[in-house]
PDB file of C-alpha atoms in Angstrom:
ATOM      1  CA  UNK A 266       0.000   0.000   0.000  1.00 54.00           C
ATOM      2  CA  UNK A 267       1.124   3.061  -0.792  1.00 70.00           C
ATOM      3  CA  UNK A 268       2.557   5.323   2.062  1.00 79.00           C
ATOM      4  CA  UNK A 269       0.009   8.123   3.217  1.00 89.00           C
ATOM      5  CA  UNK A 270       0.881  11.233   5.281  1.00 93.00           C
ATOM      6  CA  UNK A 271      -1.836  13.454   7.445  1.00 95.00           C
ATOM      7  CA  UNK A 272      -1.233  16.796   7.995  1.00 97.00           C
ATOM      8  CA  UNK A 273      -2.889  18.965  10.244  1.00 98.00           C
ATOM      9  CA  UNK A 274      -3.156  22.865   9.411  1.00 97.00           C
ATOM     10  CA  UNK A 275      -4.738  25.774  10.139  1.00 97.00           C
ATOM     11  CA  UNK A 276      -6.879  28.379   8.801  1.00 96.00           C
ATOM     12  CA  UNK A 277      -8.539  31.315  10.797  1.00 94.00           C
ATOM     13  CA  UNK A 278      -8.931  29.243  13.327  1.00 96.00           C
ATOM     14  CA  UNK A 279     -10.249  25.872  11.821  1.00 98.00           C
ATOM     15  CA  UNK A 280      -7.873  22.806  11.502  1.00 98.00           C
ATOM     16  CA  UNK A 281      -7.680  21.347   8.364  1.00 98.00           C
ATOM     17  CA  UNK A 282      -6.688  17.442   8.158  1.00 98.00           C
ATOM     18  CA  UNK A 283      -4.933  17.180   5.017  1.00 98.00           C
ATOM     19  CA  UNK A 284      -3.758  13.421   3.392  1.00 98.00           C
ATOM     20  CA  UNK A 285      -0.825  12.870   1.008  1.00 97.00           C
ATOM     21  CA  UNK A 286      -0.679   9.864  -0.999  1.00 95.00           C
ATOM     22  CA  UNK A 287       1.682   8.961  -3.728  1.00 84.00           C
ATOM     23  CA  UNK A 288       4.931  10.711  -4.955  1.00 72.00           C
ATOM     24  CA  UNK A 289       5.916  12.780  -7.438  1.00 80.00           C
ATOM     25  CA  UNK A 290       3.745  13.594 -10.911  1.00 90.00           C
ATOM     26  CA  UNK A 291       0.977  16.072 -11.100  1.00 95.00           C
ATOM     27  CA  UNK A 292      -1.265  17.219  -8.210  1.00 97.00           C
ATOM     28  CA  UNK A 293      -4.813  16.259  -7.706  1.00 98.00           C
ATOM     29  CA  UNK A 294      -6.896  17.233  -4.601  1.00 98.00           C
ATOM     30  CA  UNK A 295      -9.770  14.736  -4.090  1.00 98.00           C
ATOM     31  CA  UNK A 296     -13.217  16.390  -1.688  1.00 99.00           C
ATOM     32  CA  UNK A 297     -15.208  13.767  -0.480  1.00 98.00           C
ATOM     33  CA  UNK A 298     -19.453  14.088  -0.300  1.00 98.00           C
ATOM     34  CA  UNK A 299     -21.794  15.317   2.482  1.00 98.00           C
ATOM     35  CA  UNK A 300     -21.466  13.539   6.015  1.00 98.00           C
ATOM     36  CA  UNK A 301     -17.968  11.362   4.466  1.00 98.00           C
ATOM     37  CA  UNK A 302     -14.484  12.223   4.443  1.00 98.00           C
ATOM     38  CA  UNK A 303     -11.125  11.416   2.825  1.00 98.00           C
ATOM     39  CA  UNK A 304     -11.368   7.739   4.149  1.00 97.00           C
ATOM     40  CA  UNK A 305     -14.326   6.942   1.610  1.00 98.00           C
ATOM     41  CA  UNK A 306     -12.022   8.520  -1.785  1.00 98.00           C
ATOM     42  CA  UNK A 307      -8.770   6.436  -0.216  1.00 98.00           C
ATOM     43  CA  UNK A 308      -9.302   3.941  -2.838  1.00 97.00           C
ATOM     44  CA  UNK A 309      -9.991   6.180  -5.542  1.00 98.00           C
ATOM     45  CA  UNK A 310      -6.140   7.465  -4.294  1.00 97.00           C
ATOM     46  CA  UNK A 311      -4.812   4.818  -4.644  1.00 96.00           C
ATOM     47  CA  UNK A 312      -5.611   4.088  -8.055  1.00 96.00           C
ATOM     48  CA  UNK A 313      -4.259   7.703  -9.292  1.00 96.00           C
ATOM     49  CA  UNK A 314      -0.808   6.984  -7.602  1.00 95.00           C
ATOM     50  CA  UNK A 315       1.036   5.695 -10.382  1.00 93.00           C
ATOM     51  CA  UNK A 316       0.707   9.046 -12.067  1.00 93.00           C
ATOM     52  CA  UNK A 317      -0.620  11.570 -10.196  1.00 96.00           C
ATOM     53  CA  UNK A 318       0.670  13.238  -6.154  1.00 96.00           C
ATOM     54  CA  UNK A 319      -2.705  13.033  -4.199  1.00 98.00           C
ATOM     55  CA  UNK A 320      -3.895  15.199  -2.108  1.00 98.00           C
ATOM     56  CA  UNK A 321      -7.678  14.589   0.310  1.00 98.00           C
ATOM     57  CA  UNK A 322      -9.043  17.172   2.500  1.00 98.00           C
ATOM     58  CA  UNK A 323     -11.203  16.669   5.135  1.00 98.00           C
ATOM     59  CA  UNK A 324     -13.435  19.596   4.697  1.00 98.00           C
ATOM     60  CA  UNK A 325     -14.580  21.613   7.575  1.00 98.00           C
ATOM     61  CA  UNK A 326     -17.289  20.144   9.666  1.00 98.00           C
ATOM     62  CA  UNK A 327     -16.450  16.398   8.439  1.00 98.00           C
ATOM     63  CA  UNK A 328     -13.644  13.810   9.249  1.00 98.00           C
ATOM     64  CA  UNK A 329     -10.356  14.897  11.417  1.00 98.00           C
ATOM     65  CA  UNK A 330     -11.451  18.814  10.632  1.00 98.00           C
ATOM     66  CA  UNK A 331     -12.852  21.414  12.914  1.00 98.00           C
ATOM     67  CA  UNK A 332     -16.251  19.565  13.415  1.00 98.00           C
ATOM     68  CA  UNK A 333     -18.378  22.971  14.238  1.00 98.00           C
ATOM     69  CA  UNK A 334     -16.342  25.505  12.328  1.00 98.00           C
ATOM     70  CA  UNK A 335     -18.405  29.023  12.821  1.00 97.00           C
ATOM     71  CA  UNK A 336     -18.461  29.479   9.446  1.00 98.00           C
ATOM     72  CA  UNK A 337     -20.117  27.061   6.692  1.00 98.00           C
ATOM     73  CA  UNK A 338     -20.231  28.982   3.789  1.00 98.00           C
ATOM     74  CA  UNK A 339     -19.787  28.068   0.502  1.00 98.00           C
ATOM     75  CA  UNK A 340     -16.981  31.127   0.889  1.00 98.00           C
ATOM     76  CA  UNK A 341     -15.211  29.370   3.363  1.00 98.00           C
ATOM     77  CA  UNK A 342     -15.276  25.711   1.820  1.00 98.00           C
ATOM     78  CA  UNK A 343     -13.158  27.761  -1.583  1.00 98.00           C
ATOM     79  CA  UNK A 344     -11.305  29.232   1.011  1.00 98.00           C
ATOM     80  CA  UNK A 345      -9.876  26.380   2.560  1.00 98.00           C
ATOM     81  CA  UNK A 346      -9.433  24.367  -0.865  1.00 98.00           C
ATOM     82  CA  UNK A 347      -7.721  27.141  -1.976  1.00 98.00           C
ATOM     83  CA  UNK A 348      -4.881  27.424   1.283  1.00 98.00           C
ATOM     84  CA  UNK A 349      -4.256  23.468   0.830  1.00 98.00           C
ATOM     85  CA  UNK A 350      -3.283  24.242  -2.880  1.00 98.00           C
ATOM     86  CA  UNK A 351      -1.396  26.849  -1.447  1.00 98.00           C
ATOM     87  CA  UNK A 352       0.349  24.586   0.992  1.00 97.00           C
ATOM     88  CA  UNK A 353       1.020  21.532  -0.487  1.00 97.00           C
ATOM     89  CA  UNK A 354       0.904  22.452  -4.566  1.00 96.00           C
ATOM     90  CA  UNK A 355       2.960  25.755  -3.891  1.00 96.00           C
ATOM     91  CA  UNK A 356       3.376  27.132  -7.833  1.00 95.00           C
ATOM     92  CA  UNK A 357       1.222  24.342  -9.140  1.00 95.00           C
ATOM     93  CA  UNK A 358      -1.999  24.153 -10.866  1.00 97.00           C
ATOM     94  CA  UNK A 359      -3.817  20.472  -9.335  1.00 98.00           C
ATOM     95  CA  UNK A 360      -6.518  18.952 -11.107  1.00 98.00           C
ATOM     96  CA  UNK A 361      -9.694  19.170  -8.894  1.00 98.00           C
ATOM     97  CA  UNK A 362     -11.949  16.130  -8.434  1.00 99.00           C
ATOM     98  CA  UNK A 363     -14.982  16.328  -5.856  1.00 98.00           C
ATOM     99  CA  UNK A 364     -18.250  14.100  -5.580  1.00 98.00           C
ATOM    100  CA  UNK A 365     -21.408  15.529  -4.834  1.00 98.00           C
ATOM    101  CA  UNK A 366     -21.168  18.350  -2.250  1.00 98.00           C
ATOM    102  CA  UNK A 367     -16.950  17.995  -2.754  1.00 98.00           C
ATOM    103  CA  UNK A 368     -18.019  18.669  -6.502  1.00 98.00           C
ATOM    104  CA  UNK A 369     -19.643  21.897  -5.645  1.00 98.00           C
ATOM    105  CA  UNK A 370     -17.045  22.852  -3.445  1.00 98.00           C
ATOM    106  CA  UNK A 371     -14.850  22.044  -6.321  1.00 98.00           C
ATOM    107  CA  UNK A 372     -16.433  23.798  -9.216  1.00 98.00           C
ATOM    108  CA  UNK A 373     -16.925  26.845  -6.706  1.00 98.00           C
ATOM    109  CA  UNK A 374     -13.376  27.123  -6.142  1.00 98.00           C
ATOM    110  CA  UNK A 375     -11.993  26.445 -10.078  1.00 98.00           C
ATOM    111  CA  UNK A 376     -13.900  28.872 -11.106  1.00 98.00           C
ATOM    112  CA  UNK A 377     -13.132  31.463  -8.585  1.00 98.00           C
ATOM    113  CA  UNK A 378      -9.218  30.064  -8.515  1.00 98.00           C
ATOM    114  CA  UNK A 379      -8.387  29.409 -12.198  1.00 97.00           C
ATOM    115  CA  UNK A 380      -4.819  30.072 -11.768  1.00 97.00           C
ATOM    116  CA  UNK A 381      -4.537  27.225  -8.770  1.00 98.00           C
ATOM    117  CA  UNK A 382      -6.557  24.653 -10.874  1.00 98.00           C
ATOM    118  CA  UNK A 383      -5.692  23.042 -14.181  1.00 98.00           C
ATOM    119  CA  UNK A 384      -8.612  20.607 -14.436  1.00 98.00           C
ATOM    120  CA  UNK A 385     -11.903  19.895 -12.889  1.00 98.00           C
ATOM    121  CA  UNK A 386     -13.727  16.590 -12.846  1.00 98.00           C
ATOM    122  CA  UNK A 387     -16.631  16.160 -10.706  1.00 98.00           C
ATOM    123  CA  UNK A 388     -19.121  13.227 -10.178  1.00 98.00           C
ATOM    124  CA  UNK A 389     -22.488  13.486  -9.424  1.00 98.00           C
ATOM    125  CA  UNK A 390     -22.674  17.693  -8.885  1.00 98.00           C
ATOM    126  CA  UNK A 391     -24.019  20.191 -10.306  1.00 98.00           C
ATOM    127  CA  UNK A 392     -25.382  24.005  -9.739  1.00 98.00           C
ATOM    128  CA  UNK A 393     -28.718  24.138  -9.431  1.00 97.00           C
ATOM    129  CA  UNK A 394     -29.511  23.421  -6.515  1.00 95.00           C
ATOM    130  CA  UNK A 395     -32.822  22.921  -4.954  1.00 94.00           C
ATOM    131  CA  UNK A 396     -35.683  24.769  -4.749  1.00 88.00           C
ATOM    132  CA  UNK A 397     -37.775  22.979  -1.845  1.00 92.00           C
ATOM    133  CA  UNK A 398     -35.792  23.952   1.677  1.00 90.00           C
ATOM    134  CA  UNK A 399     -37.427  20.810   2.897  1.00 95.00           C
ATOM    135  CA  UNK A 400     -34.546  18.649   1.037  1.00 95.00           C
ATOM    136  CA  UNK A 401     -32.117  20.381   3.601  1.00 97.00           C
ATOM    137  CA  UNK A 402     -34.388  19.916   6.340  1.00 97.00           C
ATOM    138  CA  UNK A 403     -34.748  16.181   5.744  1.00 97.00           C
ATOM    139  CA  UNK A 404     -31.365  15.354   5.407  1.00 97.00           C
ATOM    140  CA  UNK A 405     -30.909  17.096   8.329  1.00 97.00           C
ATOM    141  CA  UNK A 406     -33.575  14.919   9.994  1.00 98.00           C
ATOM    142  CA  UNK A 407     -32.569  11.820   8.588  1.00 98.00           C
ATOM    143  CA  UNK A 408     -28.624  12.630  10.510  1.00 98.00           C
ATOM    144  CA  UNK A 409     -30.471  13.698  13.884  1.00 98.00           C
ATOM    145  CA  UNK A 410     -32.361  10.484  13.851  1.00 98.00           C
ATOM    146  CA  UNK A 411     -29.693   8.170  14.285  1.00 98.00           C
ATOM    147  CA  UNK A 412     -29.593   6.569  17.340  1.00 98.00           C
ATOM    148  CA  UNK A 413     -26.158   7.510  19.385  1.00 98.00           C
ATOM    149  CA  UNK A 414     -23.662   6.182  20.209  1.00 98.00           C
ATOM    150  CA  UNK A 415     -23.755   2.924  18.468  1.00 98.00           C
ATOM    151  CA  UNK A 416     -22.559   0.013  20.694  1.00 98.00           C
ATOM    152  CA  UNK A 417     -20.614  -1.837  17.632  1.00 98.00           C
ATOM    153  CA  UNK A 418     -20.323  -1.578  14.323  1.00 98.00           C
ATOM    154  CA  UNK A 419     -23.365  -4.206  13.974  1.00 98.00           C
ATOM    155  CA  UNK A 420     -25.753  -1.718  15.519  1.00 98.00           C
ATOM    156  CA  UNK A 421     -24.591   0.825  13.100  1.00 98.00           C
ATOM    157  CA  UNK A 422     -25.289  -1.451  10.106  1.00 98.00           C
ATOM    158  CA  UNK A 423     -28.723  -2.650  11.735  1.00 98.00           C
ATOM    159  CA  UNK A 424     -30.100   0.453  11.452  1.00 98.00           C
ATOM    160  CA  UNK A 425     -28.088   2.154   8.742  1.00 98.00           C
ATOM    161  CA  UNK A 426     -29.124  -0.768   6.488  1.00 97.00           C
ATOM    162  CA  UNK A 427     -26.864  -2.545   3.962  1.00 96.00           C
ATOM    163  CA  UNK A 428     -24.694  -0.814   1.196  1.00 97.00           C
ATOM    164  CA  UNK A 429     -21.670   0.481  -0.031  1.00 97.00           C
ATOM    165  CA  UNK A 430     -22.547   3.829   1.579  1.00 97.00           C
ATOM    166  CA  UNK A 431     -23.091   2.413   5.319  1.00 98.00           C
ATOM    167  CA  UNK A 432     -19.950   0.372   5.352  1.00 98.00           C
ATOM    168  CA  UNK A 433     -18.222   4.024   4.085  1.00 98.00           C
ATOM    169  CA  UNK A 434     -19.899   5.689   7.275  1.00 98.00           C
ATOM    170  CA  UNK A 435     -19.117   2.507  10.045  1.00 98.00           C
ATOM    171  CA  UNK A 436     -15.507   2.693   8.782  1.00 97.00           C
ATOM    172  CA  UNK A 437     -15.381   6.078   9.513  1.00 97.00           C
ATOM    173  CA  UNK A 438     -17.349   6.053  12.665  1.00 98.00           C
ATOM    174  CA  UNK A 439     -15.470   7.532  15.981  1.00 97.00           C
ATOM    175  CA  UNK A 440     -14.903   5.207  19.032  1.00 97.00           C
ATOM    176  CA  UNK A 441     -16.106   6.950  22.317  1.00 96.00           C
ATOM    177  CA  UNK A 442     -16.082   6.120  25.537  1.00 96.00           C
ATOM    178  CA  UNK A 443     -19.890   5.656  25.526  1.00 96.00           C
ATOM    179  CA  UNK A 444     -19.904   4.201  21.855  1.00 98.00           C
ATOM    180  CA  UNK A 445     -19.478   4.378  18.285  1.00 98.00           C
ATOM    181  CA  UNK A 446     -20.427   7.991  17.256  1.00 98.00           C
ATOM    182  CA  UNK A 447     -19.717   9.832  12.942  1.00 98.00           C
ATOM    183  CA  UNK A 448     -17.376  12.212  12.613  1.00 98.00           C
ATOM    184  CA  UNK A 449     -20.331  14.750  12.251  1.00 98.00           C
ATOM    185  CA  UNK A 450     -23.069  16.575  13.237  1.00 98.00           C
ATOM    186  CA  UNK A 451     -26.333  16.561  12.290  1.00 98.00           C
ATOM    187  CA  UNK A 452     -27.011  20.160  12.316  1.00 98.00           C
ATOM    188  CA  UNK A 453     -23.908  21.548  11.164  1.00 98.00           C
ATOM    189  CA  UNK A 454     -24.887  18.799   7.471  1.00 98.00           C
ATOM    190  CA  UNK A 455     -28.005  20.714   7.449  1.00 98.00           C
ATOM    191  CA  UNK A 456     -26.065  24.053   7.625  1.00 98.00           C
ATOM    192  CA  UNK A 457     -23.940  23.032   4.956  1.00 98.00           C
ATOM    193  CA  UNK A 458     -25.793  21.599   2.606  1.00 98.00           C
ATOM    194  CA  UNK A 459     -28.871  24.410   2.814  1.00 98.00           C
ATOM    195  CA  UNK A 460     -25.964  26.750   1.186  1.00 98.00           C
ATOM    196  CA  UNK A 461     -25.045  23.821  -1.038  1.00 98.00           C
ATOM    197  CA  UNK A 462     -28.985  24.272  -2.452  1.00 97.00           C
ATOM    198  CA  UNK A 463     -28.582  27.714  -3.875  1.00 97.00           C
ATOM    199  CA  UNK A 464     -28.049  28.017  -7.235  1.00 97.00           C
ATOM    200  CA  UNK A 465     -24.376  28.685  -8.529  1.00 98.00           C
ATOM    201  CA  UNK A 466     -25.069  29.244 -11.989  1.00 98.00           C
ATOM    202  CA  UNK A 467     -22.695  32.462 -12.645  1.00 98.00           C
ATOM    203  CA  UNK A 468     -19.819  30.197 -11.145  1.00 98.00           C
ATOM    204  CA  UNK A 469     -21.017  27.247 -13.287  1.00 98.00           C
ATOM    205  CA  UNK A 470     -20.943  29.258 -16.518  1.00 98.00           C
ATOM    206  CA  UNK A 471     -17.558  31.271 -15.563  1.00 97.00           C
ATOM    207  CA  UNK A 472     -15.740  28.122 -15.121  1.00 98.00           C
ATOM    208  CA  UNK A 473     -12.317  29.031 -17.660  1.00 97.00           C
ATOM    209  CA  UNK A 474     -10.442  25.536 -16.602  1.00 98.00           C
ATOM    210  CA  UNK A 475     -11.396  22.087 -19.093  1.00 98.00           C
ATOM    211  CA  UNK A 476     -14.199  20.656 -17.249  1.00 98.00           C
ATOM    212  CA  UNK A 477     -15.645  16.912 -17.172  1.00 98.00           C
ATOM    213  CA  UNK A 478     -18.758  15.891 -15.396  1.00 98.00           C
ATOM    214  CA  UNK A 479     -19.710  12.363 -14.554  1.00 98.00           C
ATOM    215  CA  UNK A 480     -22.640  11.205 -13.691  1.00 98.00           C
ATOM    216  CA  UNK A 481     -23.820   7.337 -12.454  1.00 98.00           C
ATOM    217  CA  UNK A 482     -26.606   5.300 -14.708  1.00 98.00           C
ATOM    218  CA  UNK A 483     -28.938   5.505 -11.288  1.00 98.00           C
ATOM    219  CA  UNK A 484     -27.717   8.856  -9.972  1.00 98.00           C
ATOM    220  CA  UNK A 485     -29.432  11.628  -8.717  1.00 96.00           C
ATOM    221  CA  UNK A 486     -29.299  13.812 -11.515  1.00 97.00           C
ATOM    222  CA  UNK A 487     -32.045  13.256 -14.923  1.00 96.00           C
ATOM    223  CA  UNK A 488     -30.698  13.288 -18.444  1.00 96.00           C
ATOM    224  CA  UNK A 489     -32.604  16.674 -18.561  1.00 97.00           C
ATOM    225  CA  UNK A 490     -30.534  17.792 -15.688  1.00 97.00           C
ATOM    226  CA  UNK A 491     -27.520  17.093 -17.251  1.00 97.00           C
ATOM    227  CA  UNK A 492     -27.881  18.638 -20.737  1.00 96.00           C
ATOM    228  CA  UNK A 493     -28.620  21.781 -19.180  1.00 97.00           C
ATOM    229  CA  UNK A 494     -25.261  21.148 -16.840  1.00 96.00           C
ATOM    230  CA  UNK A 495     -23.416  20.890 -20.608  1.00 96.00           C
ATOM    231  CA  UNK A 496     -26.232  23.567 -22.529  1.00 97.00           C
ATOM    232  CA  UNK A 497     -25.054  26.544 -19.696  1.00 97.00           C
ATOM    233  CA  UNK A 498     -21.713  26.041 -20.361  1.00 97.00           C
ATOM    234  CA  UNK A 499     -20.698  24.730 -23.399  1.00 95.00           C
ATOM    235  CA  UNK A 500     -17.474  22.835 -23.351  1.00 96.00           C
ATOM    236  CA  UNK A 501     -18.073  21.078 -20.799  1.00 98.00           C
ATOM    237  CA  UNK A 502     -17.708  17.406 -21.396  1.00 98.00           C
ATOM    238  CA  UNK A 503     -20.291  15.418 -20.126  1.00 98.00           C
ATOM    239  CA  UNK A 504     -19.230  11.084 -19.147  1.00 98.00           C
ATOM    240  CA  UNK A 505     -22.272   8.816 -17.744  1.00 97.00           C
ATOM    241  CA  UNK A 506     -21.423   5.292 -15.760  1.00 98.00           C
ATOM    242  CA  UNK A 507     -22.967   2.284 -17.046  1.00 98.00           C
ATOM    243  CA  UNK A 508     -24.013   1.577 -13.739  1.00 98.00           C
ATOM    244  CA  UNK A 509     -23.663   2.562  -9.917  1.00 98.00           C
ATOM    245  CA  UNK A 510     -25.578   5.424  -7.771  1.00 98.00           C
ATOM    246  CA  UNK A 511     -25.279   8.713  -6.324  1.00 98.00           C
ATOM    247  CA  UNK A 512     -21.992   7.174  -4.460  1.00 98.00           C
ATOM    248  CA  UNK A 513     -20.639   5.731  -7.639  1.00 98.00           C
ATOM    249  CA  UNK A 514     -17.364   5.934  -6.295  1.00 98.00           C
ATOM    250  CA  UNK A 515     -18.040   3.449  -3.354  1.00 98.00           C
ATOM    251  CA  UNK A 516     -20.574   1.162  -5.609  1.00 98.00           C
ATOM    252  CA  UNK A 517     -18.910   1.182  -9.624  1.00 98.00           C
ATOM    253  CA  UNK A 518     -15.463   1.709  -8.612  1.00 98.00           C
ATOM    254  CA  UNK A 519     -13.605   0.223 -11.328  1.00 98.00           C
ATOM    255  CA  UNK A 520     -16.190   2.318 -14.158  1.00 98.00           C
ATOM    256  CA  UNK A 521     -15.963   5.075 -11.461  1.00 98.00           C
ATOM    257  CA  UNK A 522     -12.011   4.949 -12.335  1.00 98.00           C
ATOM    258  CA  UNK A 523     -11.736   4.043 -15.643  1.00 98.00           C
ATOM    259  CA  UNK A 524     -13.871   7.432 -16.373  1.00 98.00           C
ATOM    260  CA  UNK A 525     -11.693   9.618 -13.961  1.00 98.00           C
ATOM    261  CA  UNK A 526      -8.415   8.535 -15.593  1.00 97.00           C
ATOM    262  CA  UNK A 527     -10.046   9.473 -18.937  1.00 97.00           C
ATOM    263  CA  UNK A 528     -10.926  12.733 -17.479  1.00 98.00           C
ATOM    264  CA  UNK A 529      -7.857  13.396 -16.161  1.00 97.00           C
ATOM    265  CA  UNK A 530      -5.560  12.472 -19.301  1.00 92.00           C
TER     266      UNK A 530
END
């Protein structure tokens, strides 16, 4: 396995866990979902060593980060991918790769940070958002409901139910004192992906850096949805999975990498 290095740094006052994998070649930062971390894109790492340095950031409110940073905003998210370019690609451009609410965070910060960013590939995003605050709410529901701490990772699965996603969430779950517990919180997900749900078209559309989307066969996002991703900014280079979900990185990972190295040739 190849030899990974965690680095902890700060910014305004939030720790930042920051994972290097690989050696030399070009740089690629990899942002995990909602509610996951770096843990979850490990294996997708792995795969990109033999020609790529990788970098995975534990964004703020999720994994070894500042779990209740003050600030969620979509501002700070840039903010923070933009100081671990910074750090670790100092006079580099890296390609940036994010799934779901990592791919927002992502597309946010390319196009805001063209001259830090040679590529962006994202998988299951896009900029639309939503226009029923209810989605927010549930999700944020959904997180609040769980019933902690778990006693053992057999709990967790009883009630979290059986999939590629759970076993992604019991890996990364924290042993307590009184239990198994996620490196989250339930209200600070609902924080973060409320701002998530508001439309990012201007960013979408000023996007200067070559751009490839990806989306699963049984995603979240229509056909319809994704023409109009490609329509608003033309260029943009639209891939679809045979197969897998929403977390097609955890449930088609070998068409989940064959399409990312394409992207990223």
């Amino acid at each position: 396995m190849t030899q990974h290095r965690r680095t902890m740094i700060d910014r305004d006052g939030v720790s930042l866990a920051v994972t290097e994998v690989g050696g030399p070649g070009p740089a690629v930062l990899l942002l995990h979902g909602l509610a996951g971390s770096s843990r979850e894109l490990m294996p997708t790492a792995e795969a990109l060593t033999d020609r790529h340095r990788v970098l995975l950031l534990d964004q703020r409110g999720h994994g070894h980060s500042t779990r209740r940073p003050d600030d969620l905003s979509r501002d700070a998210f840039v903010a923070d991918v933009a100081a671990v370019i910074e750090r670790f690609a100092p006079g580099e451009r890296v390609a940036l790769v994010g799934q779901s609410m990592g791919a927002h965070t992502a597309f946010l910060a390319a196009s805001r940070h063209p001259d830090l960013v040679s590529r962006l590939v994202t998988l299951e995003g896009h900029a639309a958002g939503s226009t029923d605050p209810q989605d927010a709410a549930d999700l944020g529901a959904f997180f609040a409901s769980w019933p902690l701490p778990f006693a053992d990772p057999t709990a967790a699965r009883a009630f979290l139910g059986d999939s590629p996603l759970t076993e992604a969430w019991v890996a990364d779950l924290e042993q307590k004192p009184s239990g198994l517990r996620p490196r989250f919180d339930a209200d600070v997900m609902q924080a973060v992906i409320t701002a998530v749900h508001e439309p990012r078209w201007a960013e979408w559309e000023d996007l200067a850096v070559p751009t490839t989307a990806i989306f699963a066969a049984n995603g979240m996002f229509s056909a319809e949805q994704q023409t109009e991703l490609a329509a608003r900014r033309p260029g943009t280079r639209i891939l679809t999975l045979p197969e897998g979900s929403h977390d097609a990185h955890l449930d088609a990972f070998p068409s989940w990498i064959a399409a990312l190295r394409e992207a990223l040739a």
